[in-house]
PDB file of C-alpha atoms in Angstrom:
ATOM      1  CA  MET A  26      14.051  29.936   7.370  1.00 43.00           C
ATOM      2  CA  MET A  27      15.177  27.068   9.578  1.00 43.00           C
ATOM      3  CA  LYS A  28      18.832  28.061   9.312  1.00 37.00           C
ATOM      4  CA  ARG A  29      17.880  31.449  10.607  1.00 44.00           C
ATOM      5  CA  ILE A  30      15.907  29.860  13.450  1.00 44.00           C
ATOM      6  CA  TYR A  31      18.806  27.583  14.389  1.00 42.00           C
ATOM      7  CA  PHE A  32      21.175  30.513  14.208  1.00 41.00           C
ATOM      8  CA  ILE A  33      19.032  32.417  16.675  1.00 42.00           C
ATOM      9  CA  LEU A  34      18.947  29.452  19.006  1.00 46.00           C
ATOM     10  CA  ILE A  35      22.722  29.103  18.891  1.00 45.00           C
ATOM     11  CA  ILE A  36      23.175  32.693  19.879  1.00 44.00           C
ATOM     12  CA  LEU A  37      20.691  32.348  22.699  1.00 47.00           C
ATOM     13  CA  THR A  38      22.288  29.188  23.955  1.00 46.00           C
ATOM     14  CA  CYS A  39      25.778  30.642  23.917  1.00 41.00           C
ATOM     15  CA  SER A  40      24.547  33.443  26.106  1.00 42.00           C
ATOM     16  CA  VAL A  41      23.503  31.084  28.853  1.00 46.00           C
ATOM     17  CA  THR A  42      25.352  31.623  32.132  1.00 45.00           C
ATOM     18  CA  VAL A  43      25.866  28.717  34.428  1.00 42.00           C
ATOM     19  CA  PHE A  44      24.729  29.121  37.976  1.00 47.00           C
ATOM     20  CA  GLY A  45      24.850  27.015  41.100  1.00 51.00           C
ATOM     21  CA  GLN A  46      27.572  25.447  43.157  1.00 63.00           C
ATOM     22  CA  ASN A  47      27.491  21.655  43.205  1.00 75.00           C
ATOM     23  CA  GLU A  48      25.145  21.613  40.301  1.00 83.00           C
ATOM     24  CA  ARG A  49      27.526  23.551  38.089  1.00 90.00           C
ATOM     25  CA  LYS A  50      29.320  20.455  36.916  1.00 92.00           C
ATOM     26  CA  PHE A  51      26.082  19.055  35.502  1.00 94.00           C
ATOM     27  CA  VAL A  52      25.362  22.327  33.790  1.00 94.00           C
ATOM     28  CA  ARG A  53      28.932  22.534  32.427  1.00 93.00           C
ATOM     29  CA  ASN A  54      28.685  18.990  31.107  1.00 92.00           C
ATOM     30  CA  GLY A  55      25.319  19.807  29.562  1.00 93.00           C
ATOM     31  CA  ASN A  56      26.629  22.973  27.905  1.00 94.00           C
ATOM     32  CA  LYS A  57      29.707  21.132  26.593  1.00 93.00           C
ATOM     33  CA  LEU A  58      27.620  18.385  25.012  1.00 93.00           C
ATOM     34  CA  PHE A  59      25.187  20.943  23.653  1.00 93.00           C
ATOM     35  CA  MET A  60      27.935  23.014  21.968  1.00 92.00           C
ATOM     36  CA  GLU A  61      29.615  19.909  20.532  1.00 90.00           C
ATOM     37  CA  ALA A  62      26.329  18.974  18.943  1.00 89.00           C
ATOM     38  CA  VAL A  63      25.848  22.517  17.620  1.00 88.00           C
ATOM     39  CA  ARG A  64      29.314  22.542  16.032  1.00 86.00           C
ATOM     40  CA  ASP A  65      28.539  19.335  14.151  1.00 77.00           C
ATOM     41  CA  THR A  66      26.999  20.940  11.092  1.00 73.00           C
ATOM     42  CA  MET A  67      26.915  17.674   9.101  1.00 74.00           C
ATOM     43  CA  LYS A  68      24.050  16.202  11.081  1.00 74.00           C
ATOM     44  CA  VAL A  69      21.760  16.752  14.047  1.00 75.00           C
ATOM     45  CA  ASP A  70      23.473  14.881  16.856  1.00 79.00           C
ATOM     46  CA  THR A  71      20.425  13.935  18.888  1.00 84.00           C
ATOM     47  CA  VAL A  72      22.543  11.723  21.150  1.00 91.00           C
ATOM     48  CA  LYS A  73      24.623  14.630  22.471  1.00 91.00           C
ATOM     49  CA  TYR A  74      21.531  16.811  22.787  1.00 94.00           C
ATOM     50  CA  SER A  75      19.875  13.989  24.710  1.00 95.00           C
ATOM     51  CA  ASN A  76      22.931  13.653  26.997  1.00 95.00           C
ATOM     52  CA  ALA A  77      22.891  17.421  27.505  1.00 95.00           C
ATOM     53  CA  GLU A  78      19.216  17.179  28.508  1.00 96.00           C
ATOM     54  CA  THR A  79      20.133  14.521  31.060  1.00 96.00           C
ATOM     55  CA  GLU A  80      22.828  16.758  32.584  1.00 95.00           C
ATOM     56  CA  TYR A  81      20.476  19.749  32.782  1.00 96.00           C
ATOM     57  CA  ARG A  82      17.824  17.633  34.489  1.00 96.00           C
ATOM     58  CA  LYS A  83      20.390  16.453  37.072  1.00 95.00           C
ATOM     59  CA  ALA A  84      21.188  20.070  37.885  1.00 95.00           C
ATOM     60  CA  LEU A  85      17.496  20.983  38.058  1.00 96.00           C
ATOM     61  CA  GLU A  86      16.879  18.204  40.584  1.00 95.00           C
ATOM     62  CA  LYS A  87      18.942  20.371  42.925  1.00 92.00           C
ATOM     63  CA  ARG A  88      17.546  23.721  41.823  1.00 93.00           C
ATOM     64  CA  PRO A  89      14.285  23.152  39.927  1.00 95.00           C
ATOM     65  CA  GLU A  90      13.343  26.839  39.859  1.00 94.00           C
ATOM     66  CA  ASP A  91      16.481  28.031  38.138  1.00 95.00           C
ATOM     67  CA  LEU A  92      15.136  29.866  35.099  1.00 95.00           C
ATOM     68  CA  LYS A  93      18.319  29.803  33.003  1.00 93.00           C
ATOM     69  CA  TRP A  94      18.918  26.090  33.523  1.00 95.00           C
ATOM     70  CA  ASN A  95      15.311  25.487  32.560  1.00 97.00           C
ATOM     71  CA  TYR A  96      15.964  27.633  29.521  1.00 96.00           C
ATOM     72  CA  ASN A  97      18.934  25.425  28.574  1.00 95.00           C
ATOM     73  CA  LEU A  98      16.792  22.336  29.069  1.00 97.00           C
ATOM     74  CA  ALA A  99      14.103  23.802  26.787  1.00 97.00           C
ATOM     75  CA  ASP A 100      16.755  24.423  24.115  1.00 95.00           C
ATOM     76  CA  ALA A 101      18.004  20.825  24.372  1.00 96.00           C
ATOM     77  CA  LEU A 102      14.435  19.543  23.989  1.00 97.00           C
ATOM     78  CA  TYR A 103      13.944  21.741  20.923  1.00 96.00           C
ATOM     79  CA  LYS A 104      17.168  20.436  19.315  1.00 94.00           C
ATOM     80  CA  GLN A 105      15.896  16.877  19.735  1.00 94.00           C
ATOM     81  CA  GLN A 106      12.689  17.946  17.999  1.00 94.00           C
ATOM     82  CA  LYS A 107      10.719  17.329  21.170  1.00 96.00           C
ATOM     83  CA  PHE A 108       8.656  20.343  20.205  1.00 97.00           C
ATOM     84  CA  GLU A 109       5.692  19.691  22.465  1.00 97.00           C
ATOM     85  CA  ASP A 110       7.897  19.360  25.567  1.00 97.00           C
ATOM     86  CA  ALA A 111       9.976  22.383  24.533  1.00 97.00           C
ATOM     87  CA  GLU A 112       6.795  24.455  24.008  1.00 98.00           C
ATOM     88  CA  GLY A 113       5.601  23.629  27.519  1.00 97.00           C
ATOM     89  CA  LYS A 114       8.937  24.602  29.039  1.00 97.00           C
ATOM     90  CA  PHE A 115       9.208  27.900  27.077  1.00 97.00           C
ATOM     91  CA  SER A 116       5.595  28.757  27.955  1.00 97.00           C
ATOM     92  CA  GLU A 117       6.391  28.387  31.671  1.00 96.00           C
ATOM     93  CA  LEU A 118       9.495  30.533  31.295  1.00 97.00           C
ATOM     94  CA  ALA A 119       7.634  33.252  29.367  1.00 95.00           C
ATOM     95  CA  GLU A 120       5.471  33.824  32.450  1.00 93.00           C
ATOM     96  CA  LYS A 121       8.420  33.843  34.862  1.00 95.00           C
ATOM     97  CA  MET A 122      11.140  35.845  33.138  1.00 95.00           C
ATOM     98  CA  GLU A 123      11.505  39.289  34.706  1.00 92.00           C
ATOM     99  CA  GLU A 124      13.667  41.212  32.219  1.00 95.00           C
ATOM    100  CA  PRO A 125      12.211  42.410  28.882  1.00 96.00           C
ATOM    101  CA  ASP A 126      15.082  41.022  26.813  1.00 95.00           C
ATOM    102  CA  GLU A 127      14.722  37.622  28.544  1.00 96.00           C
ATOM    103  CA  ARG A 128      10.965  37.540  27.875  1.00 96.00           C
ATOM    104  CA  ALA A 129      11.701  38.533  24.274  1.00 97.00           C
ATOM    105  CA  ARG A 130      14.141  35.636  23.811  1.00 96.00           C
ATOM    106  CA  VAL A 131      11.815  33.110  25.449  1.00 97.00           C
ATOM    107  CA  ASN A 132       8.812  34.227  23.380  1.00 98.00           C
ATOM    108  CA  HIS A 133      10.947  34.176  20.233  1.00 98.00           C
ATOM    109  CA  ASN A 134      11.968  30.551  20.899  1.00 97.00           C
ATOM    110  CA  LEU A 135       8.408  29.690  21.914  1.00 98.00           C
ATOM    111  CA  GLY A 136       7.271  31.035  18.534  1.00 97.00           C
ATOM    112  CA  ASN A 137       9.890  28.864  16.775  1.00 97.00           C
ATOM    113  CA  THR A 138       8.706  25.785  18.676  1.00 98.00           C
ATOM    114  CA  GLN A 139       5.072  26.463  17.748  1.00 98.00           C
ATOM    115  CA  LEU A 140       6.004  27.192  14.150  1.00 97.00           C
ATOM    116  CA  MET A 141       7.700  23.784  13.861  1.00 97.00           C
ATOM    117  CA  GLN A 142       4.398  22.227  14.965  1.00 97.00           C
ATOM    118  CA  GLU A 143       2.544  24.297  12.332  1.00 96.00           C
ATOM    119  CA  LYS A 144       0.700  26.154  15.102  1.00 97.00           C
ATOM    120  CA  LEU A 145       0.750  29.290  12.990  1.00 97.00           C
ATOM    121  CA  ASP A 146      -1.673  31.443  14.995  1.00 97.00           C
ATOM    122  CA  GLU A 147       0.138  30.620  18.255  1.00 98.00           C
ATOM    123  CA  SER A 148       3.580  31.270  16.764  1.00 98.00           C
ATOM    124  CA  ILE A 149       2.459  34.625  15.315  1.00 98.00           C
ATOM    125  CA  GLU A 150       1.163  35.661  18.721  1.00 98.00           C
ATOM    126  CA  SER A 151       4.439  34.602  20.430  1.00 98.00           C
ATOM    127  CA  TYR A 152       6.537  36.585  17.914  1.00 98.00           C
ATOM    128  CA  LYS A 153       4.349  39.624  18.506  1.00 98.00           C
ATOM    129  CA  LYS A 154       4.884  39.297  22.277  1.00 97.00           C
ATOM    130  CA  ALA A 155       8.631  39.065  21.692  1.00 98.00           C
ATOM    131  CA  LEU A 156       8.570  42.220  19.540  1.00 98.00           C
ATOM    132  CA  ARG A 157       6.619  44.105  22.200  1.00 97.00           C
ATOM    133  CA  GLU A 158       9.558  43.424  24.532  1.00 97.00           C
ATOM    134  CA  ASN A 159      12.225  44.036  21.884  1.00 97.00           C
ATOM    135  CA  PRO A 160      10.785  45.909  18.834  1.00 97.00           C
ATOM    136  CA  ASP A 161      14.148  46.080  17.043  1.00 96.00           C
ATOM    137  CA  ASP A 162      14.805  42.309  16.864  1.00 97.00           C
ATOM    138  CA  LEU A 163      15.134  41.674  13.122  1.00 97.00           C
ATOM    139  CA  GLU A 164      15.197  37.905  13.497  1.00 97.00           C
ATOM    140  CA  THR A 165      11.857  37.949  15.284  1.00 97.00           C
ATOM    141  CA  LYS A 166      10.416  40.283  12.635  1.00 97.00           C
ATOM    142  CA  TYR A 167      11.592  37.922   9.931  1.00 98.00           C
ATOM    143  CA  ASN A 168      10.114  34.876  11.682  1.00 97.00           C
ATOM    144  CA  LEU A 169       6.836  36.735  12.231  1.00 98.00           C
ATOM    145  CA  ALA A 170       6.605  37.632   8.542  1.00 98.00           C
ATOM    146  CA  TYR A 171       7.402  34.043   7.604  1.00 98.00           C
ATOM    147  CA  ALA A 172       4.696  32.674   9.900  1.00 97.00           C
ATOM    148  CA  GLN A 173       2.162  35.171   8.545  1.00 97.00           C
ATOM    149  CA  MET A 174       3.058  34.190   4.983  1.00 97.00           C
ATOM    150  CA  LEU A 175       2.546  30.492   5.822  1.00 97.00           C
ATOM    151  CA  LYS A 176      -0.800  31.301   7.398  1.00 97.00           C
ATOM    152  CA  LYS A 177      -1.938  33.232   4.332  1.00 97.00           C
ATOM    153  CA  LYS A 178      -0.796  30.438   2.056  1.00 97.00           C
ATOM    154  CA  LYS A 179      -2.581  27.888   4.228  1.00 95.00           C
ATOM    155  CA  GLU A 180      -5.800  29.920   4.172  1.00 95.00           C
ATOM    156  CA  GLN A 181      -5.571  30.253   0.389  1.00 96.00           C
ATOM    157  CA  GLN A 182      -5.042  26.507   0.083  1.00 95.00           C
ATOM    158  CA  GLN A 183      -7.992  25.838   2.383  1.00 93.00           C
ATOM    159  CA  GLN A 184     -10.172  28.177   0.345  1.00 95.00           C
ATOM    160  CA  GLN A 185      -9.006  26.520  -2.864  1.00 94.00           C
ATOM    161  CA  ASN A 186      -9.766  23.095  -1.422  1.00 94.00           C
ATOM    162  CA  LYS A 187     -13.171  24.342  -0.284  1.00 93.00           C
ATOM    163  CA  ASP A 188     -13.933  25.703  -3.758  1.00 93.00           C
ATOM    164  CA  GLN A 189     -12.751  22.474  -5.361  1.00 92.00           C
ATOM    165  CA  ASN A 190     -14.902  20.440  -2.985  1.00 91.00           C
ATOM    166  CA  GLN A 191     -17.904  22.620  -3.724  1.00 91.00           C
ATOM    167  CA  ASP A 192     -17.306  22.310  -7.461  1.00 91.00           C
ATOM    168  CA  GLN A 193     -16.804  18.581  -7.122  1.00 90.00           C
ATOM    169  CA  ASN A 194     -19.966  18.233  -5.062  1.00 91.00           C
ATOM    170  CA  LYS A 195     -21.888  20.268  -7.617  1.00 90.00           C
ATOM    171  CA  ASP A 196     -20.500  18.165 -10.455  1.00 90.00           C
ATOM    172  CA  ASN A 197     -21.407  14.983  -8.600  1.00 91.00           C
ATOM    173  CA  LYS A 198     -24.882  16.329  -7.913  1.00 91.00           C
ATOM    174  CA  ASP A 199     -25.382  17.279 -11.556  1.00 91.00           C
ATOM    175  CA  GLN A 200     -24.034  13.931 -12.688  1.00 91.00           C
ATOM    176  CA  ASN A 201     -26.366  12.072 -10.343  1.00 91.00           C
ATOM    177  CA  LYS A 202     -29.269  14.188 -11.557  1.00 90.00           C
ATOM    178  CA  ASP A 203     -28.431  13.413 -15.185  1.00 90.00           C
ATOM    179  CA  GLN A 204     -28.039   9.732 -14.428  1.00 91.00           C
ATOM    180  CA  ASN A 205     -31.378   9.656 -12.645  1.00 90.00           C
ATOM    181  CA  GLN A 206     -33.011  11.480 -15.533  1.00 91.00           C
ATOM    182  CA  ASP A 207     -31.495   9.034 -18.022  1.00 90.00           C
ATOM    183  CA  LYS A 208     -32.692   6.165 -15.891  1.00 91.00           C
ATOM    184  CA  ASN A 209     -36.197   7.609 -15.722  1.00 90.00           C
ATOM    185  CA  ASP A 210     -36.200   8.141 -19.481  1.00 91.00           C
ATOM    186  CA  GLN A 211     -35.040   4.582 -19.991  1.00 91.00           C
ATOM    187  CA  ASN A 212     -37.775   3.285 -17.718  1.00 91.00           C
ATOM    188  CA  LYS A 213     -40.354   5.318 -19.597  1.00 91.00           C
ATOM    189  CA  ASP A 214     -39.087   3.969 -22.917  1.00 90.00           C
ATOM    190  CA  ASN A 215     -39.293   0.452 -21.551  1.00 91.00           C
ATOM    191  CA  GLN A 216     -42.824   1.081 -20.365  1.00 91.00           C
ATOM    192  CA  ASP A 217     -43.795   2.451 -23.764  1.00 91.00           C
ATOM    193  CA  GLN A 218     -42.210  -0.538 -25.481  1.00 91.00           C
ATOM    194  CA  ASN A 219     -44.056  -2.901 -23.173  1.00 91.00           C
ATOM    195  CA  LYS A 220     -47.314  -1.111 -23.858  1.00 91.00           C
ATOM    196  CA  ASP A 221     -46.716  -1.244 -27.616  1.00 90.00           C
ATOM    197  CA  GLN A 222     -45.911  -4.920 -27.359  1.00 91.00           C
ATOM    198  CA  GLN A 223     -49.052  -5.531 -25.350  1.00 91.00           C
ATOM    199  CA  ASP A 224     -51.119  -3.628 -27.901  1.00 90.00           C
ATOM    200  CA  GLN A 225     -49.477  -5.570 -30.692  1.00 91.00           C
ATOM    201  CA  ASN A 226     -50.157  -8.839 -28.935  1.00 90.00           C
ATOM    202  CA  LYS A 227     -53.714  -7.766 -28.348  1.00 91.00           C
ATOM    203  CA  ASP A 228     -54.190  -6.912 -32.033  1.00 89.00           C
ATOM    204  CA  GLN A 229     -52.600 -10.185 -33.068  1.00 90.00           C
ATOM    205  CA  ASN A 230     -54.849 -12.121 -30.716  1.00 89.00           C
ATOM    206  CA  LYS A 231     -57.855 -10.290 -32.051  1.00 89.00           C
ATOM    207  CA  GLN A 232     -56.779 -11.003 -35.613  1.00 89.00           C
ATOM    208  CA  ASP A 233     -56.219 -14.663 -34.773  1.00 88.00           C
ATOM    209  CA  GLN A 234     -59.622 -14.802 -33.183  1.00 89.00           C
ATOM    210  CA  ASN A 235     -61.218 -13.280 -36.285  1.00 87.00           C
ATOM    211  CA  GLN A 236     -59.371 -15.704 -38.528  1.00 88.00           C
ATOM    212  CA  ASN A 237     -60.418 -18.621 -36.404  1.00 86.00           C
ATOM    213  CA  GLN A 238     -63.952 -17.335 -36.324  1.00 87.00           C
ATOM    214  CA  ASN A 239     -64.013 -16.912 -40.122  1.00 84.00           C
ATOM    215  CA  LYS A 240     -62.509 -20.320 -40.540  1.00 86.00           C
ATOM    216  CA  ASP A 241     -65.154 -21.830 -38.323  1.00 83.00           C
ATOM    217  CA  GLN A 242     -67.872 -19.961 -40.176  1.00 84.00           C
ATOM    218  CA  ASN A 243     -66.555 -21.167 -43.549  1.00 80.00           C
ATOM    219  CA  LYS A 244     -66.398 -24.657 -42.252  1.00 82.00           C
ATOM    220  CA  ASP A 245     -69.972 -24.421 -41.013  1.00 77.00           C
ATOM    221  CA  GLN A 246     -71.107 -22.982 -44.330  1.00 75.00           C
ATOM    222  CA  GLN A 247     -69.364 -25.771 -46.226  1.00 71.00           C
ATOM    223  CA  GLN A 248     -70.898 -28.326 -43.948  1.00 67.00           C
ATOM    224  CA  GLN A 249     -74.311 -26.713 -44.514  1.00 65.00           C
ATOM    225  CA  GLN A 250     -73.874 -26.376 -48.291  1.00 55.00           C
ATOM    226  CA  GLN A 251     -72.674 -29.914 -48.951  1.00 51.00           C
ATOM    227  CA  PRO A 252     -76.016 -31.699 -48.174  1.00 46.00           C
ATOM    228  CA  GLN A 253     -77.871 -29.086 -50.219  1.00 47.00           C
ATOM    229  CA  GLN A 254     -75.741 -29.804 -53.295  1.00 46.00           C
ATOM    230  CA  ASN A 255     -76.332 -33.552 -53.053  1.00 51.00           C
ATOM    231  CA  LYS A 256     -80.017 -33.261 -52.392  1.00 61.00           C
ATOM    232  CA  ILE A 257     -82.426 -33.217 -55.483  1.00 66.00           C
ATOM    233  CA  SER A 258     -86.031 -32.637 -54.939  1.00 77.00           C
ATOM    234  CA  LYS A 259     -88.674 -34.835 -56.575  1.00 80.00           C
ATOM    235  CA  GLN A 260     -89.886 -31.932 -58.637  1.00 80.00           C
ATOM    236  CA  ASP A 261     -86.377 -31.229 -59.852  1.00 80.00           C
ATOM    237  CA  ALA A 262     -85.931 -34.862 -60.706  1.00 78.00           C
ATOM    238  CA  GLU A 263     -89.157 -34.941 -62.691  1.00 83.00           C
ATOM    239  CA  GLN A 264     -88.196 -31.755 -64.479  1.00 84.00           C
ATOM    240  CA  LEU A 265     -84.800 -33.176 -65.225  1.00 84.00           C
ATOM    241  CA  LEU A 266     -86.300 -36.387 -66.512  1.00 84.00           C
ATOM    242  CA  GLN A 267     -88.746 -34.483 -68.658  1.00 85.00           C
ATOM    243  CA  ALA A 268     -85.920 -32.416 -70.074  1.00 85.00           C
ATOM    244  CA  LEU A 269     -83.996 -35.556 -70.903  1.00 84.00           C
ATOM    245  CA  GLN A 270     -87.024 -37.030 -72.577  1.00 84.00           C
ATOM    246  CA  ASN A 271     -87.545 -33.875 -74.594  1.00 86.00           C
ATOM    247  CA  ASP A 272     -83.983 -33.915 -75.642  1.00 85.00           C
ATOM    248  CA  GLU A 273     -84.319 -37.518 -76.676  1.00 84.00           C
ATOM    249  CA  ARG A 274     -87.339 -36.734 -78.811  1.00 84.00           C
ATOM    250  CA  ASP A 275     -85.604 -33.853 -80.414  1.00 86.00           C
ATOM    251  CA  ILE A 276     -82.660 -36.027 -81.211  1.00 85.00           C
ATOM    252  CA  GLN A 277     -84.904 -38.715 -82.665  1.00 86.00           C
ATOM    253  CA  ASP A 278     -86.764 -36.160 -84.715  1.00 87.00           C
ATOM    254  CA  LYS A 279     -83.524 -34.811 -86.028  1.00 86.00           C
ATOM    255  CA  VAL A 280     -82.384 -38.321 -86.880  1.00 83.00           C
ATOM    256  CA  LYS A 281     -85.603 -39.076 -88.673  1.00 86.00           C
ATOM    257  CA  LYS A 282     -85.417 -35.865 -90.594  1.00 86.00           C
ATOM    258  CA  ALA A 283     -81.877 -36.600 -91.560  1.00 84.00           C
ATOM    259  CA  LYS A 284     -82.751 -40.064 -92.759  1.00 83.00           C
ATOM    260  CA  ALA A 285     -85.706 -38.767 -94.757  1.00 84.00           C
ATOM    261  CA  ALA A 286     -83.596 -36.118 -96.370  1.00 83.00           C
ATOM    262  CA  LYS A 287     -80.998 -38.675 -97.259  1.00 78.00           C
ATOM    263  CA  ALA A 288     -83.585 -41.003 -98.745  1.00 77.00           C
ATOM    264  CA  LYS A 289     -84.995 -38.175-100.772  1.00 74.00           C
ATOM    265  CA  ARG A 290     -81.582 -37.278-102.164  1.00 69.00           C
ATOM    266  CA  THR A 291     -81.029 -40.919-103.051  1.00 63.00           C
ATOM    267  CA  ARG A 292     -84.218 -41.149-104.980  1.00 60.00           C
ATOM    268  CA  SER A 293     -83.535 -37.956-106.863  1.00 52.00           C
ATOM    269  CA  GLU A 294     -80.183 -39.134-107.965  1.00 49.00           C
ATOM    270  CA  LYS A 295     -81.573 -42.419-109.189  1.00 45.00           C
ATOM    271  CA  GLU A 296     -84.368 -40.672-111.108  1.00 42.00           C
ATOM    272  CA  TRP A 297     -81.957 -38.325-112.885  1.00 37.00           C
TER     273      TRP A 297
END
């Protein structure tokens, strides 16, 4: 693409005719430097293009309204990649050129300058203006198609980026929603666990209280029962004493009976 653009510029530059009297030497010097730089295909000799610009400006100090010298100056600016300055100069010339083929060339180069700045809409419009003046210019048709292709590709890329951003935003939104839901669920679980723990503590406290209460009651009962076990009423004591006396009599009776029976057996044995 760019080789084709440069090729167009070379042709246009070679067609420049030098005007003026005293100023011609500046223009000749400028054209010489410009062509030397163009012939150097190994690199872009910005120094010679810059020196050519200086020569053209010296000539224009004498004749600032000369359209073709201004055209040469615009070309030198373009070769130095001073695209903004070159665009301004070509725009001025596009309004001033009188012949259709001149307006076509200026608009063609204006389109190239805008294309290099990625001003696709502006470059497309400039190429269309050039084709209105010269509909058969194949180079301008090619550059117009190229600019339109870049614009379409750029729009597709912008749409793709927009879709990706929308998808990314949706994914982020869904992810945030899920994270918030997980967080809420976690908080609810924590609350439930805390409530269960509180209930468990409450039950344990209640159980401890019951155990303590039972323990205290048992202790009270033991303290109440102990004096009762050690205390014997007078009646019980008399009954107990009577029982002991009865037992003693029974034992004595049994002893007496045993002795009598023994004595009886002794006598019987002796009598036999």
